[in-house]
Amino acid sequence: MMLGVLTVDAGHVTLTAAGRSWESADILEAKRVFAGLALKHAPLVKTIDHALKQSKSQELHGELFLDLLRGRHTDEEARQQFHIAVSWGRYGELFDYDADDDTLTLDEANKG
């Protein structure tokens, strides 16, 4: 529901046009569709993408975003939200994350 790929009405689930587009696409197109949906509907994904594009090095530390999230959420909630955003960004080929170095980088497919 968050990404706008389905609706639920009285216990019935229906794919939206975006959901049908994502479901029927080949893997590369599905990633592009997902990236667009994540940027439109997931503010943290959009914020990370924008910050990386504004960074001269196109590289930032994940701790920066965790600190921002901790301002409104518990540490556990912040980490969970960050993990989801990273997973979605990676799947959509928006950005990559190296957990060993705590480094987010713009994905090659997203550089423009």
PDB file of N, CA and C in Angstrom:
ATOM      1  N   MET A   1       0.818  -1.178   0.000  1.00  0.00           N
ATOM      2  CA  MET A   1       0.000   0.000   0.000  1.00  0.00           C
ATOM      3  C   MET A   1       0.866   1.248   0.000  1.00  0.00           C
ATOM      4  N   MET A   2       1.945   1.246   0.768  1.00  0.00           N
ATOM      5  CA  MET A   2       2.764   2.447   0.876  1.00  0.00           C
ATOM      6  C   MET A   2       3.298   2.909  -0.474  1.00  0.00           C
ATOM      7  N   LEU A   3       3.667   1.986  -1.317  1.00  0.00           N
ATOM      8  CA  LEU A   3       4.241   2.351  -2.612  1.00  0.00           C
ATOM      9  C   LEU A   3       3.189   2.547  -3.692  1.00  0.00           C
ATOM     10  N   GLY A   4       1.932   2.392  -3.339  1.00  0.00           N
ATOM     11  CA  GLY A   4       0.872   2.616  -4.305  1.00  0.00           C
ATOM     12  C   GLY A   4       0.714   1.494  -5.315  1.00  0.00           C
ATOM     13  N   VAL A   5       1.105   0.273  -4.955  1.00  0.00           N
ATOM     14  CA  VAL A   5       1.005  -0.839  -5.902  1.00  0.00           C
ATOM     15  C   VAL A   5      -0.255  -1.670  -5.697  1.00  0.00           C
ATOM     16  N   LEU A   6      -0.964  -1.426  -4.590  1.00  0.00           N
ATOM     17  CA  LEU A   6      -2.199  -2.162  -4.361  1.00  0.00           C
ATOM     18  C   LEU A   6      -3.149  -1.354  -3.509  1.00  0.00           C
ATOM     19  N   THR A   7      -4.409  -1.749  -3.565  1.00  0.00           N
ATOM     20  CA  THR A   7      -5.428  -1.181  -2.694  1.00  0.00           C
ATOM     21  C   THR A   7      -6.103  -2.326  -1.965  1.00  0.00           C
ATOM     22  N   VAL A   8      -6.630  -2.019  -0.795  1.00  0.00           N
ATOM     23  CA  VAL A   8      -7.349  -3.014  -0.014  1.00  0.00           C
ATOM     24  C   VAL A   8      -8.716  -2.428   0.305  1.00  0.00           C
ATOM     25  N   ASP A   9      -9.753  -3.181  -0.034  1.00  0.00           N
ATOM     26  CA  ASP A   9     -11.115  -2.741   0.223  1.00  0.00           C
ATOM     27  C   ASP A   9     -11.919  -3.933   0.721  1.00  0.00           C
ATOM     28  N   ALA A  10     -12.385  -3.846   1.956  1.00  0.00           N
ATOM     29  CA  ALA A  10     -13.185  -4.905   2.574  1.00  0.00           C
ATOM     30  C   ALA A  10     -12.507  -6.273   2.453  1.00  0.00           C
ATOM     31  N   GLY A  11     -11.196  -6.284   2.654  1.00  0.00           N
ATOM     32  CA  GLY A  11     -10.452  -7.533   2.616  1.00  0.00           C
ATOM     33  C   GLY A  11     -10.044  -8.002   1.237  1.00  0.00           C
ATOM     34  N   HIS A  12     -10.375  -7.242   0.210  1.00  0.00           N
ATOM     35  CA  HIS A  12     -10.005  -7.592  -1.160  1.00  0.00           C
ATOM     36  C   HIS A  12      -8.826  -6.746  -1.607  1.00  0.00           C
ATOM     37  N   VAL A  13      -7.817  -7.407  -2.117  1.00  0.00           N
ATOM     38  CA  VAL A  13      -6.607  -6.725  -2.574  1.00  0.00           C
ATOM     39  C   VAL A  13      -6.644  -6.620  -4.089  1.00  0.00           C
ATOM     40  N   THR A  14      -6.350  -5.411  -4.577  1.00  0.00           N
ATOM     41  CA  THR A  14      -6.345  -5.170  -6.018  1.00  0.00           C
ATOM     42  C   THR A  14      -5.063  -4.435  -6.389  1.00  0.00           C
ATOM     43  N   LEU A  15      -4.404  -4.884  -7.453  1.00  0.00           N
ATOM     44  CA  LEU A  15      -3.232  -4.168  -7.948  1.00  0.00           C
ATOM     45  C   LEU A  15      -3.667  -2.875  -8.620  1.00  0.00           C
ATOM     46  N   THR A  16      -2.917  -1.824  -8.378  1.00  0.00           N
ATOM     47  CA  THR A  16      -3.141  -0.563  -9.075  1.00  0.00           C
ATOM     48  C   THR A  16      -2.457  -0.647 -10.437  1.00  0.00           C
ATOM     49  N   ALA A  17      -2.611   0.401 -11.239  1.00  0.00           N
ATOM     50  CA  ALA A  17      -1.920   0.436 -12.533  1.00  0.00           C
ATOM     51  C   ALA A  17      -0.410   0.331 -12.320  1.00  0.00           C
ATOM     52  N   ALA A  18       0.106   1.031 -11.306  1.00  0.00           N
ATOM     53  CA  ALA A  18       1.543   0.956 -11.008  1.00  0.00           C
ATOM     54  C   ALA A  18       1.933  -0.457 -10.594  1.00  0.00           C
ATOM     55  N   GLY A  19       1.076  -1.096  -9.811  1.00  0.00           N
ATOM     56  CA  GLY A  19       1.345  -2.471  -9.386  1.00  0.00           C
ATOM     57  C   GLY A  19       1.354  -3.442 -10.551  1.00  0.00           C
ATOM     58  N   ARG A  20       0.426  -3.258 -11.475  1.00  0.00           N
ATOM     59  CA  ARG A  20       0.398  -4.130 -12.657  1.00  0.00           C
ATOM     60  C   ARG A  20       1.624  -3.892 -13.527  1.00  0.00           C
ATOM     61  N   SER A  21       2.032  -2.644 -13.643  1.00  0.00           N
ATOM     62  CA  SER A  21       3.227  -2.311 -14.427  1.00  0.00           C
ATOM     63  C   SER A  21       4.464  -2.968 -13.821  1.00  0.00           C
ATOM     64  N   TRP A  22       4.598  -2.888 -12.517  1.00  0.00           N
ATOM     65  CA  TRP A  22       5.744  -3.484 -11.813  1.00  0.00           C
ATOM     66  C   TRP A  22       5.708  -5.008 -11.929  1.00  0.00           C
ATOM     67  N   GLU A  23       4.536  -5.596 -11.724  1.00  0.00           N
ATOM     68  CA  GLU A  23       4.386  -7.050 -11.735  1.00  0.00           C
ATOM     69  C   GLU A  23       4.656  -7.659 -13.114  1.00  0.00           C
ATOM     70  N   SER A  24       4.293  -6.957 -14.166  1.00  0.00           N
ATOM     71  CA  SER A  24       4.414  -7.538 -15.508  1.00  0.00           C
ATOM     72  C   SER A  24       5.732  -7.203 -16.208  1.00  0.00           C
ATOM     73  N   ALA A  25       6.541  -6.370 -15.604  1.00  0.00           N
ATOM     74  CA  ALA A  25       7.789  -5.930 -16.240  1.00  0.00           C
ATOM     75  C   ALA A  25       8.890  -6.977 -16.129  1.00  0.00           C
ATOM     76  N   ASP A  26       9.854  -6.907 -17.063  1.00  0.00           N
ATOM     77  CA  ASP A  26      11.045  -7.737 -16.916  1.00  0.00           C
ATOM     78  C   ASP A  26      11.863  -7.157 -15.766  1.00  0.00           C
ATOM     79  N   ILE A  27      12.921  -7.832 -15.368  1.00  0.00           N
ATOM     80  CA  ILE A  27      13.648  -7.458 -14.153  1.00  0.00           C
ATOM     81  C   ILE A  27      14.208  -6.033 -14.197  1.00  0.00           C
ATOM     82  N   LEU A  28      14.784  -5.621 -15.305  1.00  0.00           N
ATOM     83  CA  LEU A  28      15.353  -4.271 -15.371  1.00  0.00           C
ATOM     84  C   LEU A  28      14.273  -3.201 -15.328  1.00  0.00           C
ATOM     85  N   GLU A  29      13.187  -3.426 -16.055  1.00  0.00           N
ATOM     86  CA  GLU A  29      12.079  -2.463 -16.036  1.00  0.00           C
ATOM     87  C   GLU A  29      11.404  -2.461 -14.668  1.00  0.00           C
ATOM     88  N   ALA A  30      11.287  -3.623 -14.043  1.00  0.00           N
ATOM     89  CA  ALA A  30      10.697  -3.701 -12.708  1.00  0.00           C
ATOM     90  C   ALA A  30      11.506  -2.882 -11.712  1.00  0.00           C
ATOM     91  N   LYS A  31      12.825  -2.922 -11.837  1.00  0.00           N
ATOM     92  CA  LYS A  31      13.680  -2.120 -10.955  1.00  0.00           C
ATOM     93  C   LYS A  31      13.476  -0.630 -11.203  1.00  0.00           C
ATOM     94  N   ARG A  32      13.323  -0.237 -12.466  1.00  0.00           N
ATOM     95  CA  ARG A  32      13.077   1.178 -12.790  1.00  0.00           C
ATOM     96  C   ARG A  32      11.727   1.636 -12.242  1.00  0.00           C
ATOM     97  N   VAL A  33      10.705   0.801 -12.421  1.00  0.00           N
ATOM     98  CA  VAL A  33       9.375   1.130 -11.897  1.00  0.00           C
ATOM     99  C   VAL A  33       9.434   1.248 -10.379  1.00  0.00           C
ATOM    100  N   PHE A  34      10.073   0.281  -9.735  1.00  0.00           N
ATOM    101  CA  PHE A  34      10.189   0.295  -8.277  1.00  0.00           C
ATOM    102  C   PHE A  34      10.938   1.535  -7.803  1.00  0.00           C
ATOM    103  N   ALA A  35      12.015   1.889  -8.478  1.00  0.00           N
ATOM    104  CA  ALA A  35      12.785   3.077  -8.095  1.00  0.00           C
ATOM    105  C   ALA A  35      11.898   4.321  -8.140  1.00  0.00           C
ATOM    106  N   GLY A  36      11.110   4.460  -9.190  1.00  0.00           N
ATOM    107  CA  GLY A  36      10.213   5.600  -9.303  1.00  0.00           C
ATOM    108  C   GLY A  36       9.181   5.621  -8.191  1.00  0.00           C
ATOM    109  N   LEU A  37       8.628   4.461  -7.868  1.00  0.00           N
ATOM    110  CA  LEU A  37       7.646   4.376  -6.789  1.00  0.00           C
ATOM    111  C   LEU A  37       8.280   4.693  -5.435  1.00  0.00           C
ATOM    112  N   ALA A  38       9.475   4.178  -5.201  1.00  0.00           N
ATOM    113  CA  ALA A  38      10.162   4.443  -3.936  1.00  0.00           C
ATOM    114  C   ALA A  38      10.484   5.930  -3.794  1.00  0.00           C
ATOM    115  N   LEU A  39      10.939   6.554  -4.860  1.00  0.00           N
ATOM    116  CA  LEU A  39      11.247   7.990  -4.806  1.00  0.00           C
ATOM    117  C   LEU A  39       9.988   8.823  -4.565  1.00  0.00           C
ATOM    118  N   LYS A  40       8.881   8.366  -5.110  1.00  0.00           N
ATOM    119  CA  LYS A  40       7.617   9.104  -4.980  1.00  0.00           C
ATOM    120  C   LYS A  40       6.964   8.899  -3.610  1.00  0.00           C
ATOM    121  N   HIS A  41       7.045   7.684  -3.057  1.00  0.00           N
ATOM    122  CA  HIS A  41       6.263   7.344  -1.872  1.00  0.00           C
ATOM    123  C   HIS A  41       7.065   7.113  -0.596  1.00  0.00           C
ATOM    124  N   ALA A  42       8.375   7.003  -0.686  1.00  0.00           N
ATOM    125  CA  ALA A  42       9.196   6.722   0.503  1.00  0.00           C
ATOM    126  C   ALA A  42      10.134   7.906   0.747  1.00  0.00           C
ATOM    127  N   PRO A  43       9.755   8.809   1.641  1.00  0.00           N
ATOM    128  CA  PRO A  43      10.546  10.023   1.858  1.00  0.00           C
ATOM    129  C   PRO A  43      12.018   9.782   2.198  1.00  0.00           C
ATOM    130  N   LEU A  44      12.323   8.751   2.968  1.00  0.00           N
ATOM    131  CA  LEU A  44      13.726   8.500   3.322  1.00  0.00           C
ATOM    132  C   LEU A  44      14.533   8.084   2.099  1.00  0.00           C
ATOM    133  N   VAL A  45      13.963   7.274   1.233  1.00  0.00           N
ATOM    134  CA  VAL A  45      14.650   6.886  -0.005  1.00  0.00           C
ATOM    135  C   VAL A  45      14.913   8.140  -0.845  1.00  0.00           C
ATOM    136  N   LYS A  46      13.920   8.990  -0.955  1.00  0.00           N
ATOM    137  CA  LYS A  46      14.061  10.229  -1.729  1.00  0.00           C
ATOM    138  C   LYS A  46      15.127  11.135  -1.111  1.00  0.00           C
ATOM    139  N   THR A  47      15.133  11.225   0.209  1.00  0.00           N
ATOM    140  CA  THR A  47      16.117  12.069   0.899  1.00  0.00           C
ATOM    141  C   THR A  47      17.541  11.556   0.680  1.00  0.00           C
ATOM    142  N   ILE A  48      17.736  10.255   0.799  1.00  0.00           N
ATOM    143  CA  ILE A  48      19.071   9.672   0.587  1.00  0.00           C
ATOM    144  C   ILE A  48      19.509   9.906  -0.852  1.00  0.00           C
ATOM    145  N   ASP A  49      18.626   9.641  -1.806  1.00  0.00           N
ATOM    146  CA  ASP A  49      18.941   9.833  -3.225  1.00  0.00           C
ATOM    147  C   ASP A  49      19.325  11.289  -3.495  1.00  0.00           C
ATOM    148  N   HIS A  50      18.534  12.213  -2.988  1.00  0.00           N
ATOM    149  CA  HIS A  50      18.797  13.646  -3.210  1.00  0.00           C
ATOM    150  C   HIS A  50      20.129  14.059  -2.572  1.00  0.00           C
ATOM    151  N   ALA A  51      20.353  13.620  -1.335  1.00  0.00           N
ATOM    152  CA  ALA A  51      21.592  13.989  -0.637  1.00  0.00           C
ATOM    153  C   ALA A  51      22.815  13.448  -1.375  1.00  0.00           C
ATOM    154  N   LEU A  52      22.735  12.220  -1.870  1.00  0.00           N
ATOM    155  CA  LEU A  52      23.864  11.654  -2.612  1.00  0.00           C
ATOM    156  C   LEU A  52      24.118  12.416  -3.903  1.00  0.00           C
ATOM    157  N   LYS A  53      23.050  12.812  -4.581  1.00  0.00           N
ATOM    158  CA  LYS A  53      23.206  13.562  -5.830  1.00  0.00           C
ATOM    159  C   LYS A  53      23.769  14.959  -5.579  1.00  0.00           C
ATOM    160  N   GLN A  54      23.518  15.519  -4.407  1.00  0.00           N
ATOM    161  CA  GLN A  54      24.037  16.843  -4.067  1.00  0.00           C
ATOM    162  C   GLN A  54      25.465  16.797  -3.531  1.00  0.00           C
ATOM    163  N   SER A  55      25.885  15.627  -3.077  1.00  0.00           N
ATOM    164  CA  SER A  55      27.228  15.468  -2.531  1.00  0.00           C
ATOM    165  C   SER A  55      28.253  15.455  -3.672  1.00  0.00           C
ATOM    166  N   LYS A  56      29.314  16.221  -3.515  1.00  0.00           N
ATOM    167  CA  LYS A  56      30.353  16.258  -4.556  1.00  0.00           C
ATOM    168  C   LYS A  56      30.950  14.885  -4.809  1.00  0.00           C
ATOM    169  N   SER A  57      31.112  14.109  -3.753  1.00  0.00           N
ATOM    170  CA  SER A  57      31.711  12.777  -3.884  1.00  0.00           C
ATOM    171  C   SER A  57      30.674  11.706  -4.200  1.00  0.00           C
ATOM    172  N   GLN A  58      29.393  12.063  -4.133  1.00  0.00           N
ATOM    173  CA  GLN A  58      28.290  11.106  -4.307  1.00  0.00           C
ATOM    174  C   GLN A  58      28.437   9.944  -3.326  1.00  0.00           C
ATOM    175  N   GLU A  59      28.882  10.301  -2.131  1.00  0.00           N
ATOM    176  CA  GLU A  59      29.132   9.322  -1.065  1.00  0.00           C
ATOM    177  C   GLU A  59      28.821   9.967   0.274  1.00  0.00           C
ATOM    178  N   LEU A  60      28.084   9.260   1.133  1.00  0.00           N
ATOM    179  CA  LEU A  60      27.746   9.764   2.463  1.00  0.00           C
ATOM    180  C   LEU A  60      27.741   8.603   3.451  1.00  0.00           C
ATOM    181  N   HIS A  61      27.896   8.930   4.727  1.00  0.00           N
ATOM    182  CA  HIS A  61      27.847   7.912   5.766  1.00  0.00           C
ATOM    183  C   HIS A  61      26.403   7.683   6.197  1.00  0.00           C
ATOM    184  N   GLY A  62      26.050   6.435   6.373  1.00  0.00           N
ATOM    185  CA  GLY A  62      24.707   6.076   6.798  1.00  0.00           C
ATOM    186  C   GLY A  62      24.360   6.637   8.156  1.00  0.00           C
ATOM    187  N   GLU A  63      25.364   6.804   9.008  1.00  0.00           N
ATOM    188  CA  GLU A  63      25.140   7.333  10.354  1.00  0.00           C
ATOM    189  C   GLU A  63      24.471   8.704  10.310  1.00  0.00           C
ATOM    190  N   LEU A  64      24.734   9.481   9.284  1.00  0.00           N
ATOM    191  CA  LEU A  64      24.087  10.785   9.115  1.00  0.00           C
ATOM    192  C   LEU A  64      22.568  10.629   9.107  1.00  0.00           C
ATOM    193  N   PHE A  65      22.073   9.674   8.349  1.00  0.00           N
ATOM    194  CA  PHE A  65      20.631   9.458   8.239  1.00  0.00           C
ATOM    195  C   PHE A  65      20.072   8.812   9.499  1.00  0.00           C
ATOM    196  N   LEU A  66      20.854   7.934  10.113  1.00  0.00           N
ATOM    197  CA  LEU A  66      20.420   7.342  11.376  1.00  0.00           C
ATOM    198  C   LEU A  66      20.268   8.413  12.447  1.00  0.00           C
ATOM    199  N   ASP A  67      21.196   9.359  12.506  1.00  0.00           N
ATOM    200  CA  ASP A  67      21.096  10.448  13.477  1.00  0.00           C
ATOM    201  C   ASP A  67      19.835  11.273  13.249  1.00  0.00           C
ATOM    202  N   LEU A  68      19.521  11.545  11.995  1.00  0.00           N
ATOM    203  CA  LEU A  68      18.297  12.292  11.687  1.00  0.00           C
ATOM    204  C   LEU A  68      17.056  11.516  12.119  1.00  0.00           C
ATOM    205  N   LEU A  69      17.047  10.223  11.866  1.00  0.00           N
ATOM    206  CA  LEU A  69      15.904   9.391  12.241  1.00  0.00           C
ATOM    207  C   LEU A  69      15.759   9.282  13.758  1.00  0.00           C
ATOM    208  N   ARG A  70      16.891   9.229  14.463  1.00  0.00           N
ATOM    209  CA  ARG A  70      16.849   9.108  15.926  1.00  0.00           C
ATOM    210  C   ARG A  70      16.236  10.343  16.588  1.00  0.00           C
ATOM    211  N   GLY A  71      16.159  11.436  15.864  1.00  0.00           N
ATOM    212  CA  GLY A  71      15.519  12.635  16.406  1.00  0.00           C
ATOM    213  C   GLY A  71      14.026  12.452  16.632  1.00  0.00           C
ATOM    214  N   ARG A  72      13.433  11.477  15.933  1.00  0.00           N
ATOM    215  CA  ARG A  72      11.981  11.250  16.044  1.00  0.00           C
ATOM    216  C   ARG A  72      11.618   9.804  16.375  1.00  0.00           C
ATOM    217  N   HIS A  73      12.601   8.925  16.382  1.00  0.00           N
ATOM    218  CA  HIS A  73      12.324   7.499  16.571  1.00  0.00           C
ATOM    219  C   HIS A  73      13.341   6.898  17.533  1.00  0.00           C
ATOM    220  N   THR A  74      12.996   5.746  18.079  1.00  0.00           N
ATOM    221  CA  THR A  74      13.954   5.030  18.911  1.00  0.00           C
ATOM    222  C   THR A  74      15.092   4.546  18.015  1.00  0.00           C
ATOM    223  N   ASP A  75      16.180   4.139  18.632  1.00  0.00           N
ATOM    224  CA  ASP A  75      17.316   3.632  17.869  1.00  0.00           C
ATOM    225  C   ASP A  75      16.908   2.430  17.026  1.00  0.00           C
ATOM    226  N   GLU A  76      16.132   1.523  17.612  1.00  0.00           N
ATOM    227  CA  GLU A  76      15.699   0.330  16.884  1.00  0.00           C
ATOM    228  C   GLU A  76      14.823   0.709  15.679  1.00  0.00           C
ATOM    229  N   GLU A  77      13.885   1.615  15.879  1.00  0.00           N
ATOM    230  CA  GLU A  77      13.024   2.052  14.772  1.00  0.00           C
ATOM    231  C   GLU A  77      13.842   2.747  13.689  1.00  0.00           C
ATOM    232  N   ALA A  78      14.791   3.576  14.109  1.00  0.00           N
ATOM    233  CA  ALA A  78      15.644   4.284  13.151  1.00  0.00           C
ATOM    234  C   ALA A  78      16.434   3.289  12.308  1.00  0.00           C
ATOM    235  N   ARG A  79      17.021   2.302  12.951  1.00  0.00           N
ATOM    236  CA  ARG A  79      17.797   1.291  12.222  1.00  0.00           C
ATOM    237  C   ARG A  79      16.913   0.488  11.267  1.00  0.00           C
ATOM    238  N   GLN A  80      15.709   0.167  11.701  1.00  0.00           N
ATOM    239  CA  GLN A  80      14.789  -0.584  10.850  1.00  0.00           C
ATOM    240  C   GLN A  80      14.406   0.245   9.623  1.00  0.00           C
ATOM    241  N   GLN A  81      14.082   1.508   9.821  1.00  0.00           N
ATOM    242  CA  GLN A  81      13.723   2.370   8.697  1.00  0.00           C
ATOM    243  C   GLN A  81      14.896   2.549   7.743  1.00  0.00           C
ATOM    244  N   PHE A  82      16.079   2.733   8.298  1.00  0.00           N
ATOM    245  CA  PHE A  82      17.265   2.881   7.464  1.00  0.00           C
ATOM    246  C   PHE A  82      17.510   1.616   6.648  1.00  0.00           C
ATOM    247  N   HIS A  83      17.396   0.449   7.292  1.00  0.00           N
ATOM    248  CA  HIS A  83      17.611  -0.818   6.610  1.00  0.00           C
ATOM    249  C   HIS A  83      16.617  -0.997   5.452  1.00  0.00           C
ATOM    250  N   ILE A  84      15.362  -0.665   5.681  1.00  0.00           N
ATOM    251  CA  ILE A  84      14.347  -0.779   4.624  1.00  0.00           C
ATOM    252  C   ILE A  84      14.670   0.172   3.481  1.00  0.00           C
ATOM    253  N   ALA A  85      14.996   1.414   3.802  1.00  0.00           N
ATOM    254  CA  ALA A  85      15.310   2.399   2.758  1.00  0.00           C
ATOM    255  C   ALA A  85      16.515   1.953   1.934  1.00  0.00           C
ATOM    256  N   VAL A  86      17.528   1.429   2.600  1.00  0.00           N
ATOM    257  CA  VAL A  86      18.713   0.946   1.886  1.00  0.00           C
ATOM    258  C   VAL A  86      18.349  -0.232   0.987  1.00  0.00           C
ATOM    259  N   SER A  87      17.559  -1.150   1.507  1.00  0.00           N
ATOM    260  CA  SER A  87      17.142  -2.307   0.700  1.00  0.00           C
ATOM    261  C   SER A  87      16.362  -1.861  -0.531  1.00  0.00           C
ATOM    262  N   TRP A  88      15.450  -0.941  -0.353  1.00  0.00           N
ATOM    263  CA  TRP A  88      14.654  -0.450  -1.477  1.00  0.00           C
ATOM    264  C   TRP A  88      15.520   0.309  -2.471  1.00  0.00           C
ATOM    265  N   GLY A  89      16.431   1.151  -1.958  1.00  0.00           N
ATOM    266  CA  GLY A  89      17.323   1.904  -2.847  1.00  0.00           C
ATOM    267  C   GLY A  89      18.247   0.991  -3.631  1.00  0.00           C
ATOM    268  N   ARG A  90      18.720  -0.041  -2.990  1.00  0.00           N
ATOM    269  CA  ARG A  90      19.592  -0.997  -3.683  1.00  0.00           C
ATOM    270  C   ARG A  90      18.820  -1.776  -4.739  1.00  0.00           C
ATOM    271  N   TYR A  91      17.621  -2.237  -4.398  1.00  0.00           N
ATOM    272  CA  TYR A  91      16.822  -2.981  -5.374  1.00  0.00           C
ATOM    273  C   TYR A  91      16.504  -2.105  -6.592  1.00  0.00           C
ATOM    274  N   GLY A  92      16.160  -0.856  -6.352  1.00  0.00           N
ATOM    275  CA  GLY A  92      15.836   0.059  -7.445  1.00  0.00           C
ATOM    276  C   GLY A  92      17.055   0.634  -8.145  1.00  0.00           C
ATOM    277  N   GLU A  93      18.240   0.189  -7.744  1.00  0.00           N
ATOM    278  CA  GLU A  93      19.505   0.654  -8.317  1.00  0.00           C
ATOM    279  C   GLU A  93      19.656   2.168  -8.225  1.00  0.00           C
ATOM    280  N   LEU A  94      19.208   2.708  -7.080  1.00  0.00           N
ATOM    281  CA  LEU A  94      19.374   4.132  -6.810  1.00  0.00           C
ATOM    282  C   LEU A  94      20.705   4.392  -6.109  1.00  0.00           C
ATOM    283  N   PHE A  95      20.994   3.568  -5.096  1.00  0.00           N
ATOM    284  CA  PHE A  95      22.241   3.722  -4.352  1.00  0.00           C
ATOM    285  C   PHE A  95      22.668   2.386  -3.787  1.00  0.00           C
ATOM    286  N   ASP A  96      23.923   2.332  -3.367  1.00  0.00           N
ATOM    287  CA  ASP A  96      24.514   1.143  -2.756  1.00  0.00           C
ATOM    288  C   ASP A  96      24.915   1.485  -1.330  1.00  0.00           C
ATOM    289  N   TYR A  97      25.100   0.459  -0.519  1.00  0.00           N
ATOM    290  CA  TYR A  97      25.517   0.661   0.865  1.00  0.00           C
ATOM    291  C   TYR A  97      26.543  -0.383   1.241  1.00  0.00           C
ATOM    292  N   ASP A  98      27.680   0.081   1.751  1.00  0.00           N
ATOM    293  CA  ASP A  98      28.735  -0.791   2.261  1.00  0.00           C
ATOM    294  C   ASP A  98      28.654  -0.734   3.783  1.00  0.00           C
ATOM    295  N   ALA A  99      28.107  -1.771   4.387  1.00  0.00           N
ATOM    296  CA  ALA A  99      27.916  -1.783   5.835  1.00  0.00           C
ATOM    297  C   ALA A  99      29.244  -1.766   6.590  1.00  0.00           C
ATOM    298  N   ASP A 100      30.289  -2.352   6.018  1.00  0.00           N
ATOM    299  CA  ASP A 100      31.590  -2.371   6.687  1.00  0.00           C
ATOM    300  C   ASP A 100      32.143  -0.966   6.873  1.00  0.00           C
ATOM    301  N   ASP A 101      31.943  -0.112   5.872  1.00  0.00           N
ATOM    302  CA  ASP A 101      32.432   1.268   5.929  1.00  0.00           C
ATOM    303  C   ASP A 101      31.337   2.266   6.270  1.00  0.00           C
ATOM    304  N   ASP A 102      30.071   1.781   6.428  1.00  0.00           N
ATOM    305  CA  ASP A 102      28.905   2.638   6.657  1.00  0.00           C
ATOM    306  C   ASP A 102      28.816   3.720   5.586  1.00  0.00           C
ATOM    307  N   THR A 103      28.999   3.314   4.327  1.00  0.00           N
ATOM    308  CA  THR A 103      29.055   4.267   3.239  1.00  0.00           C
ATOM    309  C   THR A 103      27.960   4.021   2.215  1.00  0.00           C
ATOM    310  N   LEU A 104      27.187   5.068   1.958  1.00  0.00           N
ATOM    311  CA  LEU A 104      26.189   5.069   0.885  1.00  0.00           C
ATOM    312  C   LEU A 104      26.814   5.717  -0.322  1.00  0.00           C
ATOM    313  N   THR A 105      26.633   5.123  -1.494  1.00  0.00           N
ATOM    314  CA  THR A 105      27.136   5.702  -2.729  1.00  0.00           C
ATOM    315  C   THR A 105      26.037   5.643  -3.783  1.00  0.00           C
ATOM    316  N   LEU A 106      26.066   6.583  -4.688  1.00  0.00           N
ATOM    317  CA  LEU A 106      25.115   6.598  -5.779  1.00  0.00           C
ATOM    318  C   LEU A 106      25.395   5.412  -6.700  1.00  0.00           C
ATOM    319  N   ASP A 107      24.380   4.674  -7.064  1.00  0.00           N
ATOM    320  CA  ASP A 107      24.539   3.529  -7.967  1.00  0.00           C
ATOM    321  C   ASP A 107      24.898   4.048  -9.357  1.00  0.00           C
ATOM    322  N   GLU A 108      25.734   3.296 -10.060  1.00  0.00           N
ATOM    323  CA  GLU A 108      26.141   3.684 -11.409  1.00  0.00           C
ATOM    324  C   GLU A 108      24.937   3.930 -12.302  1.00  0.00           C
ATOM    325  N   ALA A 109      23.883   3.121 -12.145  1.00  0.00           N
ATOM    326  CA  ALA A 109      22.692   3.262 -12.987  1.00  0.00           C
ATOM    327  C   ALA A 109      21.931   4.552 -12.700  1.00  0.00           C
ATOM    328  N   ASN A 110      22.213   5.191 -11.574  1.00  0.00           N
ATOM    329  CA  ASN A 110      21.490   6.389 -11.145  1.00  0.00           C
ATOM    330  C   ASN A 110      22.315   7.674 -11.325  1.00  0.00           C
ATOM    331  N   LYS A 111      23.509   7.537 -11.816  1.00  0.00           N
ATOM    332  CA  LYS A 111      24.335   8.727 -12.021  1.00  0.00           C
ATOM    333  C   LYS A 111      23.917   9.416 -13.309  1.00  0.00           C
ATOM    334  N   GLY A 112      23.851  10.711 -13.260  1.00  0.00           N
ATOM    335  CA  GLY A 112      23.398  11.411 -14.459  1.00  0.00           C
ATOM    336  C   GLY A 112      24.140  12.623 -14.659  1.00  0.00           C
TER     337      GLY A 112
END
